[in-house]
Short mmCIF file of N, CA and C in Angstrom, two decimals:
data_model
loop_
_atom_site.label_atom_id
_atom_site.label_comp_id
_atom_site.label_asym_id
_atom_site.label_seq_id
_atom_site.Cartn_x
_atom_site.Cartn_y
_atom_site.Cartn_z
N GLY A 1246 154.81 156.14 67.46
CA GLY A 1246 154.87 155.20 68.31
C GLY A 1246 154.32 155.42 70.20
N LYS A 1247 153.54 156.71 70.05
CA LYS A 1247 153.42 157.04 70.99
C LYS A 1247 151.87 156.49 71.50
N TRP A 1248 150.82 156.18 69.73
CA TRP A 1248 150.05 155.94 70.21
C TRP A 1248 149.44 154.97 69.92
N LYS A 1249 150.60 153.51 70.23
CA LYS A 1249 150.46 152.67 70.36
C LYS A 1249 150.83 152.26 71.92
N ASP A 1250 152.15 153.23 71.91
CA ASP A 1250 152.16 152.90 73.80
C ASP A 1250 150.22 153.13 74.45
N SER A 1251 150.20 154.21 74.80
CA SER A 1251 149.02 154.66 74.91
C SER A 1251 147.60 153.16 74.51
N VAL A 1252 147.65 152.79 73.70
CA VAL A 1252 146.61 151.72 72.71
C VAL A 1252 147.34 150.46 73.98
N SER A 1253 148.71 150.03 74.61
CA SER A 1253 149.27 149.19 75.10
C SER A 1253 148.55 148.98 77.07
N ALA A 1254 148.70 150.52 77.14
CA ALA A 1254 148.62 150.90 78.87
C ALA A 1254 147.34 150.84 78.74
N PHE A 1255 145.97 151.74 77.77
CA PHE A 1255 144.75 151.74 78.01
C PHE A 1255 144.45 149.51 77.77
N ALA A 1256 144.96 148.99 77.66
CA ALA A 1256 144.55 147.69 76.75
C ALA A 1256 144.97 146.81 78.64
N SER A 1257 146.02 147.97 79.10
CA SER A 1257 146.74 146.41 80.21
C SER A 1257 145.79 147.22 81.34
N TYR A 1258 145.61 148.78 81.56
CA TYR A 1258 144.64 148.78 82.00
C TYR A 1258 143.47 148.01 82.39
N LEU A 1259 143.01 147.95 81.41
CA LEU A 1259 141.11 147.25 81.04
C LEU A 1259 141.63 145.73 81.43
N ASP A 1260 143.03 145.02 81.18
CA ASP A 1260 143.28 143.72 81.92
C ASP A 1260 143.49 143.17 82.93
N SER A 1261 143.73 144.31 83.84
CA SER A 1261 144.03 144.80 85.44
C SER A 1261 142.54 145.22 86.36
N TRP A 1262 142.01 145.76 85.21
CA TRP A 1262 141.22 146.54 86.02
C TRP A 1262 139.72 146.46 85.45
N PRO A 1263 139.08 145.24 85.43
CA PRO A 1263 138.03 145.27 84.72
C PRO A 1263 136.95 145.73 84.75
N ASN A 1264 136.48 146.27 85.95
CA ASN A 1264 135.49 146.96 86.47
C ASN A 1264 135.56 148.00 87.35
N HIS A 1265 136.92 148.69 86.82
CA HIS A 1265 136.91 150.38 87.75
C HIS A 1265 136.14 150.64 87.26
N GLU A 1266 136.36 151.67 88.10
CA GLU A 1266 135.11 152.62 87.38
C GLU A 1266 135.17 153.96 86.31
N ARG A 1267 136.47 153.34 86.30
CA ARG A 1267 136.71 154.54 85.16
C ARG A 1267 137.50 153.79 83.70
N ALA A 1268 136.95 152.13 83.92
CA ALA A 1268 137.21 151.16 82.60
C ALA A 1268 136.90 151.49 81.63
N TRP A 1269 135.24 153.27 81.17
CA TRP A 1269 134.47 152.94 81.05
C TRP A 1269 135.99 154.37 79.65
N GLN A 1270 136.24 155.49 80.52
CA GLN A 1270 136.65 156.35 80.05
C GLN A 1270 138.00 155.75 79.10
N ALA A 1271 138.75 154.47 79.63
CA ALA A 1271 139.97 153.88 79.06
C ALA A 1271 139.69 153.01 77.89
N ALA A 1272 138.39 152.76 77.31
CA ALA A 1272 137.98 151.95 76.42
C ALA A 1272 137.42 152.73 75.34
N THR A 1273 137.06 153.63 75.76
CA THR A 1273 137.07 154.93 75.34
C THR A 1273 138.87 155.16 74.14
N ALA A 1274 139.07 155.97 75.76
CA ALA A 1274 140.19 156.82 74.63
C ALA A 1274 141.58 155.52 74.15
N ALA A 1275 141.01 153.66 74.55
CA ALA A 1275 141.47 152.97 73.67
C ALA A 1275 141.75 153.28 72.90
N SER A 1276 140.31 153.23 72.18
CA SER A 1276 139.74 153.57 71.09
C SER A 1276 140.28 154.29 69.68
N LEU A 1277 140.02 155.35 70.97
CA LEU A 1277 141.00 156.59 70.42
C LEU A 1277 142.53 156.91 69.38
N ALA A 1278 142.53 156.19 70.49
CA ALA A 1278 144.35 156.07 70.54
C ALA A 1278 144.35 155.01 69.08
N SER A 1279 143.94 153.77 69.02
CA SER A 1279 143.82 153.35 67.90
C SER A 1279 143.25 153.47 67.16
N LEU A 1280 142.43 154.49 66.65
CA LEU A 1280 142.33 154.91 65.97
C LEU A 1280 143.61 155.45 65.01
N GLN A 1281 144.81 157.05 66.42
CA GLN A 1281 145.30 157.29 66.12
C GLN A 1281 146.31 156.03 65.42
N SER A 1282 146.77 156.07 65.71
CA SER A 1282 147.97 154.24 65.49
C SER A 1282 147.46 153.92 64.57
N GLY A 1283 146.05 153.26 64.32
CA GLY A 1283 145.96 153.21 62.11
C GLY A 1283 145.34 152.11 63.20
N SER A 1284 145.70 151.07 64.47
CA SER A 1284 144.93 149.79 64.86
C SER A 1284 143.52 149.61 65.21
N ASP A 1285 143.07 148.37 65.02
CA ASP A 1285 141.31 148.02 64.76
C ASP A 1285 141.48 148.41 66.64
N ALA A 1286 140.26 149.58 65.93
CA ALA A 1286 139.65 151.07 67.39
C ALA A 1286 138.40 149.62 68.13
N LEU A 1287 138.10 148.94 66.58
CA LEU A 1287 136.84 148.33 67.03
C LEU A 1287 136.85 147.69 68.68
N PRO A 1288 136.60 146.91 68.55
CA PRO A 1288 137.23 146.19 70.33
C PRO A 1288 136.97 147.22 71.57
N PHE A 1289 137.09 147.99 71.21
CA PHE A 1289 137.77 148.76 72.22
C PHE A 1289 136.42 150.01 72.53
N ALA A 1290 136.23 150.05 71.28
CA ALA A 1290 134.86 151.16 71.39
C ALA A 1290 133.24 150.01 71.62
N GLU A 1291 133.91 149.02 71.47
CA GLU A 1291 132.55 147.94 71.75
C GLU A 1291 132.86 147.75 72.82
N LYS A 1292 133.87 148.08 73.38
CA LYS A 1292 133.91 147.19 75.27
C LYS A 1292 133.11 148.75 76.04
N ALA A 1293 134.23 149.01 75.54
CA ALA A 1293 133.18 150.71 75.97
C ALA A 1293 131.10 151.52 75.99
N VAL A 1294 131.37 150.46 74.72
CA VAL A 1294 129.38 150.41 75.03
C VAL A 1294 129.48 149.44 76.21
N LYS A 1295 130.33 147.99 75.77
CA LYS A 1295 129.86 147.65 77.28
C LYS A 1295 129.75 147.90 78.93
N LEU A 1296 130.78 148.71 78.68
CA LEU A 1296 130.57 149.36 80.38
C LEU A 1296 130.24 150.64 80.75
N SER A 1297 129.87 151.36 79.54
CA SER A 1297 129.23 152.40 79.44
C SER A 1297 128.29 153.19 81.29
N PRO A 1298 128.31 153.41 82.18
CA PRO A 1298 127.63 153.70 83.00
C PRO A 1298 126.26 154.16 83.12
N SER A 1299 126.58 154.87 81.94
CA SER A 1299 124.74 155.78 81.24
C SER A 1299 124.49 155.56 80.64
N GLU A 1300 122.53 155.64 80.05
CA GLU A 1300 122.33 155.38 78.99
C GLU A 1300 122.99 156.62 77.68
N THR A 1301 123.83 157.62 78.47
CA THR A 1301 123.90 158.71 77.46
C THR A 1301 125.58 158.52 77.57
N ASP A 1302 126.17 157.57 77.78
CA ASP A 1302 127.58 157.26 77.40
C ASP A 1302 127.59 156.13 76.44
N ARG A 1303 126.45 155.62 76.66
CA ARG A 1303 126.78 154.20 75.82
C ARG A 1303 125.57 154.61 74.33
N ALA A 1304 125.01 155.33 74.05
CA ALA A 1304 124.54 156.43 72.74
C ALA A 1304 126.08 156.90 72.78
N SER A 1305 126.86 157.65 73.83
CA SER A 1305 127.91 157.76 72.73
C SER A 1305 128.60 156.97 72.25
N SER A 1306 129.50 155.79 73.27
CA SER A 1306 129.50 155.02 72.94
C SER A 1306 129.64 154.29 71.33
N SER A 1307 128.48 153.86 71.15
CA SER A 1307 128.10 153.36 70.54
C SER A 1307 128.01 154.39 69.08
N LEU A 1308 128.21 155.58 68.71
CA LEU A 1308 128.50 156.36 67.64
C LEU A 1308 130.15 156.19 67.67
N LEU A 1309 130.64 155.67 68.94
CA LEU A 1309 131.60 156.21 67.86
C LEU A 1309 132.18 154.14 67.28
N VAL A 1310 131.33 153.71 67.58
CA VAL A 1310 131.29 152.49 66.90
C VAL A 1310 130.81 152.17 65.35
N ALA A 1311 129.26 153.28 65.78
CA ALA A 1311 128.94 153.15 64.12
C ALA A 1311 129.70 154.36 63.32
N SER A 1312 130.31 155.46 63.99
CA SER A 1312 131.89 155.99 62.92
C SER A 1312 133.22 154.79 62.85
N ILE A 1313 132.96 154.17 63.51
CA ILE A 1313 134.20 152.61 62.95
C ILE A 1313 133.61 151.94 61.92
N LEU A 1314 132.41 151.47 61.74
CA LEU A 1314 132.19 150.59 60.99
C LEU A 1314 131.35 151.62 59.50
N PHE A 1315 131.54 153.00 59.50
CA PHE A 1315 130.79 153.66 58.73
C PHE A 1315 132.09 154.17 57.83
N ASP A 1316 133.30 153.90 58.65
CA ASP A 1316 134.90 154.69 58.12
C ASP A 1316 134.95 152.86 57.04
N ARG A 1317 134.55 151.85 57.62
CA ARG A 1317 134.90 150.55 56.86
C ARG A 1317 133.66 150.68 55.55
N LYS A 1318 133.00 151.41 55.75
CA LYS A 1318 131.84 151.04 54.71
C LYS A 1318 131.11 150.01 54.82
N GLU A 1319 131.15 149.15 55.82
CA GLU A 1319 130.17 148.46 56.82
C GLU A 1319 129.28 149.35 57.03
N TYR A 1320 127.96 149.76 55.83
CA TYR A 1320 127.11 150.14 56.67
C TYR A 1320 125.65 149.87 57.01
N SER A 1321 125.91 148.31 56.96
CA SER A 1321 124.20 147.49 57.49
C SER A 1321 124.71 147.64 58.61
N ASP A 1322 125.62 146.83 59.14
CA ASP A 1322 125.91 147.36 60.66
C ASP A 1322 126.44 148.75 61.30
N ALA A 1323 127.01 149.78 60.79
CA ALA A 1323 126.39 150.83 61.11
C ALA A 1323 125.51 151.21 61.74
N GLU A 1324 124.53 151.09 60.66
CA GLU A 1324 123.36 151.39 60.44
C GLU A 1324 122.30 150.11 61.79
N SER A 1325 122.42 149.54 62.13
CA SER A 1325 122.10 148.87 62.41
C SER A 1325 122.00 149.12 64.12
N VAL A 1326 123.02 149.80 64.49
CA VAL A 1326 123.65 150.20 65.74
C VAL A 1326 123.25 151.97 65.31
N LEU A 1327 123.12 152.31 64.66
CA LEU A 1327 122.55 154.21 64.60
C LEU A 1327 121.29 153.59 64.89
N ALA A 1328 120.31 152.77 64.91
CA ALA A 1328 118.83 153.26 64.69
C ALA A 1328 118.60 152.96 66.04
N GLY A 1329 119.02 151.95 66.62
CA GLY A 1329 118.69 151.66 67.89
C GLY A 1329 118.82 152.87 68.90
N ILE A 1330 119.79 153.98 68.47
CA ILE A 1330 120.20 155.37 68.89
C ILE A 1330 119.08 156.29 68.76
N ALA A 1331 119.16 156.23 67.53
CA ALA A 1331 117.93 157.26 66.87
C ALA A 1331 116.68 157.16 67.27
N ASP A 1332 116.60 155.99 67.51
CA ASP A 1332 114.99 155.75 68.34
C ASP A 1332 114.73 155.53 69.51
N GLY A 1333 116.07 155.64 70.23
CA GLY A 1333 115.72 155.20 71.83
C GLY A 1333 115.79 153.77 72.55
N THR A 1334 115.92 152.95 71.38
CA THR A 1334 115.52 151.24 72.28
C THR A 1334 116.78 150.97 72.71
N ALA A 1335 118.05 151.72 71.86
CA ALA A 1335 119.21 150.74 72.64
C ALA A 1335 119.56 151.50 73.83
N THR A 1336 118.89 153.04 74.02
CA THR A 1336 119.61 153.21 75.50
C THR A 1336 118.64 153.77 76.12
N LYS A 1337 117.37 152.45 75.93
CA LYS A 1337 116.20 152.67 77.07
C LYS A 1337 115.75 154.38 77.16
N GLY A 1338 115.30 154.57 76.18
CA GLY A 1338 114.93 156.01 75.93
C GLY A 1338 115.93 157.04 74.47
N LEU A 1339 115.05 158.23 74.28
CA LEU A 1339 116.56 159.35 73.56
C LEU A 1339 116.86 160.10 74.58
N THR A 1340 118.53 159.83 72.99
CA THR A 1340 119.52 160.46 74.52
C THR A 1340 120.06 162.07 73.78
N PRO A 1341 121.18 162.41 73.99
CA PRO A 1341 121.32 163.53 73.24
C PRO A 1341 122.28 163.04 72.24
N SER A 1342 122.41 162.04 71.68
CA SER A 1342 122.90 161.43 70.75
C SER A 1342 121.96 160.96 70.15
N ALA A 1343 120.44 161.28 69.84
CA ALA A 1343 119.97 160.85 68.23
C ALA A 1343 119.54 161.43 67.62
N PRO A 1344 119.53 163.30 67.58
CA PRO A 1344 119.58 163.46 66.64
C PRO A 1344 120.67 163.43 65.85
N ARG A 1345 122.04 163.17 66.45
CA ARG A 1345 123.41 162.81 65.56
C ARG A 1345 122.97 161.59 64.88
N ALA A 1346 122.67 160.89 65.32
CA ALA A 1346 122.17 159.21 64.93
C ALA A 1346 121.64 159.12 63.84
N LEU A 1347 120.51 159.90 64.16
CA LEU A 1347 119.11 159.65 62.82
C LEU A 1347 120.44 160.99 62.08
N PHE A 1348 121.19 161.90 61.62
CA PHE A 1348 121.68 162.65 60.75
C PHE A 1348 122.75 161.53 59.75
N THR A 1349 123.15 160.39 60.57
CA THR A 1349 124.40 159.95 60.19
C THR A 1349 123.78 158.67 59.43
N LEU A 1350 122.26 158.16 59.65
CA LEU A 1350 122.10 157.61 58.68
C LEU A 1350 121.53 157.78 57.45
N ALA A 1351 121.34 159.48 57.70
CA ALA A 1351 120.23 159.99 56.40
C ALA A 1351 121.92 159.70 55.48
N GLU A 1352 123.37 160.39 56.46
CA GLU A 1352 124.26 160.09 55.17
C GLU A 1352 124.29 159.07 55.06
N ILE A 1353 124.33 157.97 55.54
CA ILE A 1353 124.63 156.20 55.22
C ILE A 1353 123.51 156.22 53.74
N SER A 1354 122.01 156.67 53.62
CA SER A 1354 121.43 156.35 52.43
C SER A 1354 122.06 157.15 50.98
N VAL A 1355 122.36 158.35 52.21
CA VAL A 1355 123.24 158.62 50.68
C VAL A 1355 124.26 158.52 49.49
N ARG A 1356 124.85 157.43 50.93
CA ARG A 1356 126.40 156.74 50.10
C ARG A 1356 125.90 155.61 49.33
N LEU A 1357 124.40 155.29 49.97
CA LEU A 1357 123.55 154.24 49.62
C LEU A 1357 123.03 154.13 48.18
N LYS A 1358 122.70 155.53 48.01
CA LYS A 1358 121.76 155.86 47.06
C LYS A 1358 120.73 155.91 46.75
N LYS A 1359 120.46 155.87 48.28
CA LYS A 1359 118.92 155.69 48.32
C LYS A 1359 118.08 157.12 48.99
N GLN A 1360 118.04 158.28 48.59
CA GLN A 1360 118.56 159.61 48.32
C GLN A 1360 116.83 160.11 48.82
N ASP A 1361 115.63 159.61 48.74
CA ASP A 1361 114.34 159.34 49.05
C ASP A 1361 114.80 158.84 50.47
N GLU A 1362 114.35 158.12 51.56
CA GLU A 1362 115.34 157.99 52.34
C GLU A 1362 116.18 158.86 52.87
N ALA A 1363 117.49 159.24 53.05
CA ALA A 1363 118.07 160.19 53.07
C ALA A 1363 117.41 161.91 53.21
N GLU A 1364 116.61 162.04 52.25
CA GLU A 1364 115.95 162.81 53.01
C GLU A 1364 114.83 163.34 53.97
N LYS A 1365 114.76 162.18 53.63
CA LYS A 1365 113.23 162.00 54.93
C LYS A 1365 114.20 161.85 56.11
N ARG A 1366 114.76 160.90 56.26
CA ARG A 1366 115.62 161.08 57.53
C ARG A 1366 116.38 162.53 57.76
N TRP A 1367 116.70 163.67 56.91
CA TRP A 1367 116.94 164.48 57.37
C TRP A 1367 115.67 165.54 57.59
N LEU A 1368 115.00 164.94 57.32
CA LEU A 1368 113.80 165.78 57.80
C LEU A 1368 113.10 165.44 58.86
N SER A 1369 113.62 164.22 59.66
CA SER A 1369 113.13 163.49 60.60
C SER A 1369 113.69 164.37 61.35
N VAL A 1370 115.09 164.78 61.38
CA VAL A 1370 115.46 165.55 62.33
C VAL A 1370 115.41 166.82 62.41
N ALA A 1371 115.53 167.42 61.51
CA ALA A 1371 115.20 168.67 61.71
C ALA A 1371 113.31 169.43 62.62
N ALA A 1372 112.59 168.40 62.73
CA ALA A 1372 111.01 167.91 62.45
C ALA A 1372 110.64 167.72 65.29
N ARG A 1373 112.02 166.06 64.32
CA ARG A 1373 112.06 166.11 65.91
C ARG A 1373 112.48 166.16 66.33
N PHE A 1374 113.88 167.17 65.74
CA PHE A 1374 115.05 168.13 66.52
C PHE A 1374 114.83 169.05 66.22
N PRO A 1375 114.03 170.12 66.50
CA PRO A 1375 114.47 171.53 66.27
C PRO A 1375 115.45 172.11 66.67
N ASN A 1376 116.21 172.09 68.36
CA ASN A 1376 116.73 172.92 68.91
C ASN A 1376 117.53 172.38 68.91
N ASP A 1377 118.18 171.50 68.34
CA ASP A 1377 119.95 170.71 67.99
C ASP A 1377 120.41 171.51 66.91
N ALA A 1378 121.96 171.21 67.47
CA ALA A 1378 122.50 171.82 65.96
C ALA A 1378 122.42 171.67 64.75
N LEU A 1379 122.25 170.81 64.97
CA LEU A 1379 122.05 169.31 63.31
C LEU A 1379 120.57 169.92 62.33
N ALA A 1380 119.53 170.17 63.47
CA ALA A 1380 118.41 170.30 62.54
C ALA A 1380 118.32 171.71 61.08
N GLU A 1381 118.90 172.53 61.10
CA GLU A 1381 119.75 173.65 60.55
C GLU A 1381 120.09 172.87 59.40
N GLU A 1382 120.99 172.20 59.03
CA GLU A 1382 121.77 171.13 58.52
C GLU A 1382 121.10 170.44 57.54
N SER A 1383 120.49 169.92 58.91
CA SER A 1383 118.79 167.88 58.67
C SER A 1383 118.09 169.15 56.57
N LEU A 1384 117.62 170.73 57.38
CA LEU A 1384 116.80 171.06 56.14
C LEU A 1384 117.28 171.39 55.42
N TYR A 1385 118.19 172.09 55.10
CA TYR A 1385 118.84 172.16 53.61
C TYR A 1385 119.36 171.32 52.86
N ARG A 1386 120.07 170.07 53.66
CA ARG A 1386 120.43 168.88 53.24
C ARG A 1386 119.30 168.02 52.80
N ALA A 1387 118.04 168.40 53.37
CA ALA A 1387 116.67 167.81 52.48
C ALA A 1387 116.42 168.51 51.12
N ALA A 1388 115.72 169.69 51.49
CA ALA A 1388 115.96 170.76 50.31
C ALA A 1388 116.47 169.81 48.91
N GLU A 1389 118.36 170.23 49.76
CA GLU A 1389 119.40 170.13 48.06
C GLU A 1389 118.75 168.93 48.27
N MET A 1390 118.66 168.04 48.62
CA MET A 1390 118.91 166.53 47.83
C MET A 1390 117.53 166.74 46.61
N ARG A 1391 116.17 167.32 46.87
CA ARG A 1391 115.21 167.54 46.09
C ARG A 1391 115.36 168.03 45.01
N TRP A 1392 116.79 168.76 45.28
CA TRP A 1392 117.18 169.92 44.32
C TRP A 1392 118.15 169.02 43.17
N LEU A 1393 118.95 168.48 43.87
CA LEU A 1393 119.83 167.21 43.49
C LEU A 1393 118.52 166.19 42.35
N GLY A 1394 117.61 165.97 42.73
CA GLY A 1394 116.90 165.01 42.59
C GLY A 1394 116.50 165.88 41.85
N LYS A 1395 115.81 166.96 41.07
CA LYS A 1395 115.10 167.62 40.31
C LYS A 1395 113.63 168.03 40.82
N ASN A 1396 113.55 168.26 41.69
CA ASN A 1396 111.68 168.35 42.16
C ASN A 1396 111.79 169.68 42.42
N TRP A 1397 112.42 170.57 41.90
CA TRP A 1397 112.12 172.02 41.27
C TRP A 1397 111.91 172.83 43.01
N ALA A 1398 109.93 172.31 42.01
CA ALA A 1398 108.92 173.47 43.24
C ALA A 1398 109.68 173.20 44.72
N SER A 1399 109.63 171.51 44.43
CA SER A 1399 109.53 170.57 46.85
C SER A 1399 110.69 171.33 46.73
N ALA A 1400 111.76 171.60 45.78
CA ALA A 1400 112.92 171.79 47.03
C ALA A 1400 112.65 173.03 47.08
N ALA A 1401 112.39 174.39 46.58
CA ALA A 1401 112.29 175.27 46.63
C ALA A 1401 111.48 176.35 47.58
N GLU A 1402 109.88 174.85 48.07
CA GLU A 1402 109.86 175.33 49.58
C GLU A 1402 110.31 174.73 50.32
N LEU A 1403 110.99 174.03 50.26
CA LEU A 1403 112.14 173.38 51.40
C LEU A 1403 112.94 174.65 52.04
N PHE A 1404 113.65 174.99 50.59
CA PHE A 1404 114.53 176.43 50.62
C PHE A 1404 113.95 177.67 50.88
N THR A 1405 113.05 178.29 50.78
CA THR A 1405 111.90 179.28 51.07
C THR A 1405 111.33 178.65 53.09
N GLN A 1406 111.25 177.44 53.44
CA GLN A 1406 111.11 177.13 54.42
C GLN A 1406 112.40 177.25 55.64
N TYR A 1407 113.32 176.62 55.02
CA TYR A 1407 114.59 177.71 55.58
C TYR A 1407 115.36 178.50 55.91
N ARG A 1408 115.29 179.60 54.84
CA ARG A 1408 115.54 180.66 55.16
C ARG A 1408 114.52 181.43 56.30
N GLN A 1409 112.89 181.08 56.19
CA GLN A 1409 111.83 182.06 57.18
C GLN A 1409 112.76 181.19 58.85
N LYS A 1410 113.07 179.94 58.49
CA LYS A 1410 113.49 178.94 60.30
C LYS A 1410 114.68 179.81 60.83
N TYR A 1411 115.52 179.98 59.28
CA TYR A 1411 117.15 180.01 59.70
C TYR A 1411 117.45 181.64 58.81
N PRO A 1412 116.93 182.61 59.60
CA PRO A 1412 117.65 184.07 58.55
C PRO A 1412 118.35 184.22 58.86
N GLN A 1413 119.30 184.01 59.84
CA GLN A 1413 121.17 183.85 59.78
C GLN A 1413 122.19 182.69 59.71
N GLY A 1414 121.70 181.69 58.84
CA GLY A 1414 121.21 180.54 58.47
C GLY A 1414 123.36 180.16 58.40
N LYS A 1415 123.67 179.22 58.37
CA LYS A 1415 125.02 179.03 57.28
C LYS A 1415 125.17 178.80 56.20
N PHE A 1416 123.44 178.08 55.59
CA PHE A 1416 123.25 177.72 54.36
C PHE A 1416 122.27 178.80 53.51
N LEU A 1417 122.06 180.01 53.76
CA LEU A 1417 121.44 181.06 53.35
C LEU A 1417 122.46 181.05 52.35
N GLU A 1418 123.34 182.03 51.75
CA GLU A 1418 123.08 182.24 50.10
C GLU A 1418 122.88 180.61 50.25
N ALA A 1419 123.54 179.90 50.09
CA ALA A 1419 122.98 178.69 49.05
C ALA A 1419 121.76 178.85 49.07
N SER A 1420 120.87 178.97 49.45
CA SER A 1420 119.70 178.56 49.35
C SER A 1420 118.50 179.07 49.20
N LEU A 1421 119.26 180.13 48.42
CA LEU A 1421 118.72 181.93 47.89
C LEU A 1421 117.91 181.07 46.36
#
């Protein structure tokens, strides 16, 4: 009950003060409350994208839209949103959300059984964003994808690269 009350309150706020400096936060909160209440979060997430005060906030809101689409298995629409974040075209340049967008694109590729595309995207995360927290997991997942594809020699090379780059990595045991 409380989540639905929150959604109503945020919707009322957005109707009353659509141009308020905190409207973006209200739309984001309404979207998250909608998810918790089981109601449709997409309209509020899309509103948050439109109200974003910065390109970084636009990327964050767009990730929320993409995650809702992903959960609905609307992969094509999610890919369209994520591609613009990953390459910076939707945000007038790269934002801190770019690695997450590219990583999620790889996840979509897996769901669509496009293993080569998933591997390519994970390797791109690791190469383009080596200091991002997702770089380690991306390199490991690319190696794992090669292993699952029975490309043993190539997988072994990537696992070796992983162990060298992340000697204390969280996937170290699995990469041995």
